[in-house]
């Protein structure tokens, strides 16, 4: 297991920036296998202005995006040094399920597992948890671009 990575380390690995960088910290990573990340959900997030003002709920597609970003860091940490400049693009999602709403004040723990990796394609499973309760899950496929 590698050490915890902070936001500066994440920004070196992902091209995303505010307001679309959706992970705050990498809690643990086993390159080529698993990764756990943290997203602090704050009422100050721009999407809460319209989703929904009286009942703020994190949009499910953003939970999936956060899961995908965690997967991107896992793949980055699993690549050989000569491929570290590659971008990752979602190509598909299967078995997507939303179990509970995510609201301001929650700490979203994102767990991803590498299921298959080929030269330019990866398949991962992901789970999003709040207080150890499953709130969302999916299988995600991504292409490794240039």
Short mmCIF file of C-alpha atoms in Angstrom, two decimals:
data_model
loop_
_atom_site.label_atom_id
_atom_site.label_comp_id
_atom_site.label_asym_id
_atom_site.label_seq_id
_atom_site.Cartn_x
_atom_site.Cartn_y
_atom_site.Cartn_z
CA UNK A 1 0.00 0.00 0.00
CA UNK A 2 1.32 3.43 -0.95
CA UNK A 3 1.06 6.53 1.22
CA UNK A 4 -1.91 8.89 1.28
CA UNK A 5 -1.98 11.44 -1.54
CA UNK A 6 -3.24 14.99 -1.04
CA UNK A 7 -4.98 17.35 -3.48
CA UNK A 8 -1.67 18.54 -4.97
CA UNK A 9 -0.70 14.98 -5.84
CA UNK A 10 -4.17 14.33 -7.32
CA UNK A 11 -3.88 17.46 -9.50
CA UNK A 12 -0.58 16.13 -10.86
CA UNK A 13 -2.38 12.96 -11.97
CA UNK A 14 -5.75 14.28 -13.23
CA UNK A 15 -6.47 17.12 -15.66
CA UNK A 16 -9.67 18.13 -13.79
CA UNK A 17 -9.87 21.43 -11.91
CA UNK A 18 -12.50 23.34 -9.91
CA UNK A 19 -15.42 22.95 -10.08
CA UNK A 20 -15.01 19.51 -11.63
CA UNK A 21 -12.24 17.96 -9.56
CA UNK A 22 -14.37 15.72 -7.35
CA UNK A 23 -11.89 13.92 -5.11
CA UNK A 24 -10.02 15.55 -2.24
CA UNK A 25 -7.63 12.87 -1.00
CA UNK A 26 -6.37 9.40 -1.82
CA UNK A 27 -6.59 7.30 1.32
CA UNK A 28 -4.86 4.18 0.07
CA UNK A 29 -3.71 2.68 -3.18
CA UNK A 30 -2.38 -0.69 -4.25
CA UNK A 31 -1.19 -0.09 -7.83
CA UNK A 32 -2.80 -2.49 -10.29
CA UNK A 33 -5.43 -3.50 -7.73
CA UNK A 34 -7.41 -1.05 -5.58
CA UNK A 35 -7.74 2.55 -4.48
CA UNK A 36 -9.79 4.39 -1.85
CA UNK A 37 -10.45 8.13 -2.14
CA UNK A 38 -12.30 10.78 -0.14
CA UNK A 39 -14.71 13.48 -1.33
CA UNK A 40 -15.91 15.99 1.27
CA UNK A 41 -19.41 17.04 0.24
CA UNK A 42 -19.98 20.72 1.09
CA UNK A 43 -23.09 22.86 0.76
CA UNK A 44 -20.85 25.36 -1.06
CA UNK A 45 -20.61 23.05 -4.11
CA UNK A 46 -22.02 24.88 -7.16
CA UNK A 47 -24.38 22.05 -8.14
CA UNK A 48 -26.40 22.41 -4.92
CA UNK A 49 -27.74 25.78 -6.13
CA UNK A 50 -30.03 23.94 -8.52
CA UNK A 51 -30.11 20.31 -7.27
CA UNK A 52 -32.24 20.99 -5.27
CA UNK A 53 -32.38 24.32 -3.36
CA UNK A 54 -34.83 23.06 -0.70
CA UNK A 55 -33.43 19.52 -0.56
CA UNK A 56 -29.75 19.52 -1.62
CA UNK A 57 -28.72 16.14 -3.05
CA UNK A 58 -25.46 15.40 -4.88
CA UNK A 59 -26.33 14.43 -8.48
CA UNK A 60 -25.78 10.74 -9.17
CA UNK A 61 -23.80 11.46 -12.32
CA UNK A 62 -21.31 13.44 -10.21
CA UNK A 63 -20.96 10.53 -7.80
CA UNK A 64 -20.12 8.38 -10.84
CA UNK A 65 -17.70 11.03 -12.09
CA UNK A 66 -15.96 11.07 -8.69
CA UNK A 67 -15.73 7.27 -8.86
CA UNK A 68 -14.26 7.56 -12.34
CA UNK A 69 -11.71 10.14 -11.20
CA UNK A 70 -10.64 7.80 -8.40
CA UNK A 71 -10.32 5.08 -11.03
CA UNK A 72 -8.21 7.43 -13.14
CA UNK A 73 -5.76 7.89 -10.27
CA UNK A 74 -5.64 4.10 -9.77
CA UNK A 75 -4.87 3.55 -13.46
CA UNK A 76 -2.28 6.36 -13.43
CA UNK A 77 -0.54 4.74 -10.46
CA UNK A 78 -0.64 1.39 -12.29
CA UNK A 79 0.89 2.57 -15.59
CA UNK A 80 4.55 2.27 -16.52
CA UNK A 81 6.44 5.61 -16.41
CA UNK A 82 6.43 6.05 -20.21
CA UNK A 83 2.59 6.12 -20.25
CA UNK A 84 2.06 8.60 -17.38
CA UNK A 85 0.99 11.40 -19.78
CA UNK A 86 -2.07 9.46 -20.97
CA UNK A 87 -5.63 10.69 -20.44
CA UNK A 88 -8.51 8.40 -19.50
CA UNK A 89 -11.97 8.56 -21.03
CA UNK A 90 -15.16 6.80 -19.91
CA UNK A 91 -16.34 4.40 -22.60
CA UNK A 92 -19.16 2.74 -20.68
CA UNK A 93 -20.83 2.00 -17.40
CA UNK A 94 -22.76 -1.10 -16.37
CA UNK A 95 -24.61 -2.23 -13.28
CA UNK A 96 -25.08 1.37 -12.06
CA UNK A 97 -27.16 1.57 -8.90
CA UNK A 98 -27.92 4.45 -6.56
CA UNK A 99 -28.86 3.30 -3.06
CA UNK A 100 -29.09 6.44 -0.89
CA UNK A 101 -28.85 10.19 -1.39
CA UNK A 102 -25.60 12.03 -0.71
CA UNK A 103 -26.11 15.37 1.05
CA UNK A 104 -23.97 18.28 2.32
CA UNK A 105 -21.83 17.27 5.27
CA UNK A 106 -21.31 13.71 4.03
CA UNK A 107 -17.86 12.26 3.48
CA UNK A 108 -18.02 10.17 0.35
CA UNK A 109 -15.55 7.28 0.33
CA UNK A 110 -14.88 6.01 -3.18
CA UNK A 111 -13.48 2.52 -3.60
CA UNK A 112 -12.37 1.27 -7.00
CA UNK A 113 -10.95 -2.09 -8.03
CA UNK A 114 -9.21 -2.85 -11.28
CA UNK A 115 -10.95 -5.83 -12.88
CA UNK A 116 -9.16 -5.98 -16.27
CA UNK A 117 -6.44 -3.96 -17.90
CA UNK A 118 -5.34 -4.23 -21.50
CA UNK A 119 -2.98 -1.97 -23.40
CA UNK A 120 -5.55 0.79 -23.98
CA UNK A 121 -8.68 -0.33 -22.07
CA UNK A 122 -9.53 -0.87 -18.41
CA UNK A 123 -12.55 -2.21 -16.57
CA UNK A 124 -13.10 -1.27 -12.93
CA UNK A 125 -15.72 -1.80 -10.26
CA UNK A 126 -16.56 1.11 -8.01
CA UNK A 127 -18.43 1.73 -4.81
CA UNK A 128 -19.36 4.97 -3.08
CA UNK A 129 -19.97 4.82 0.66
CA UNK A 130 -21.11 7.24 3.36
CA UNK A 131 -20.66 6.13 6.98
CA UNK A 132 -19.80 2.62 5.72
CA UNK A 133 -23.16 2.39 3.91
CA UNK A 134 -23.24 1.78 0.17
CA UNK A 135 -24.78 4.78 -1.63
CA UNK A 136 -23.82 3.95 -5.24
CA UNK A 137 -22.01 1.31 -7.27
CA UNK A 138 -21.03 0.70 -10.89
CA UNK A 139 -18.76 -1.10 -13.28
CA UNK A 140 -16.85 1.38 -15.44
CA UNK A 141 -14.89 1.00 -18.64
CA UNK A 142 -12.32 3.54 -19.79
CA UNK A 143 -9.98 4.03 -22.69
CA UNK A 144 -6.41 5.08 -22.10
CA UNK A 145 -5.76 7.84 -24.60
CA UNK A 146 -2.77 9.88 -25.63
#
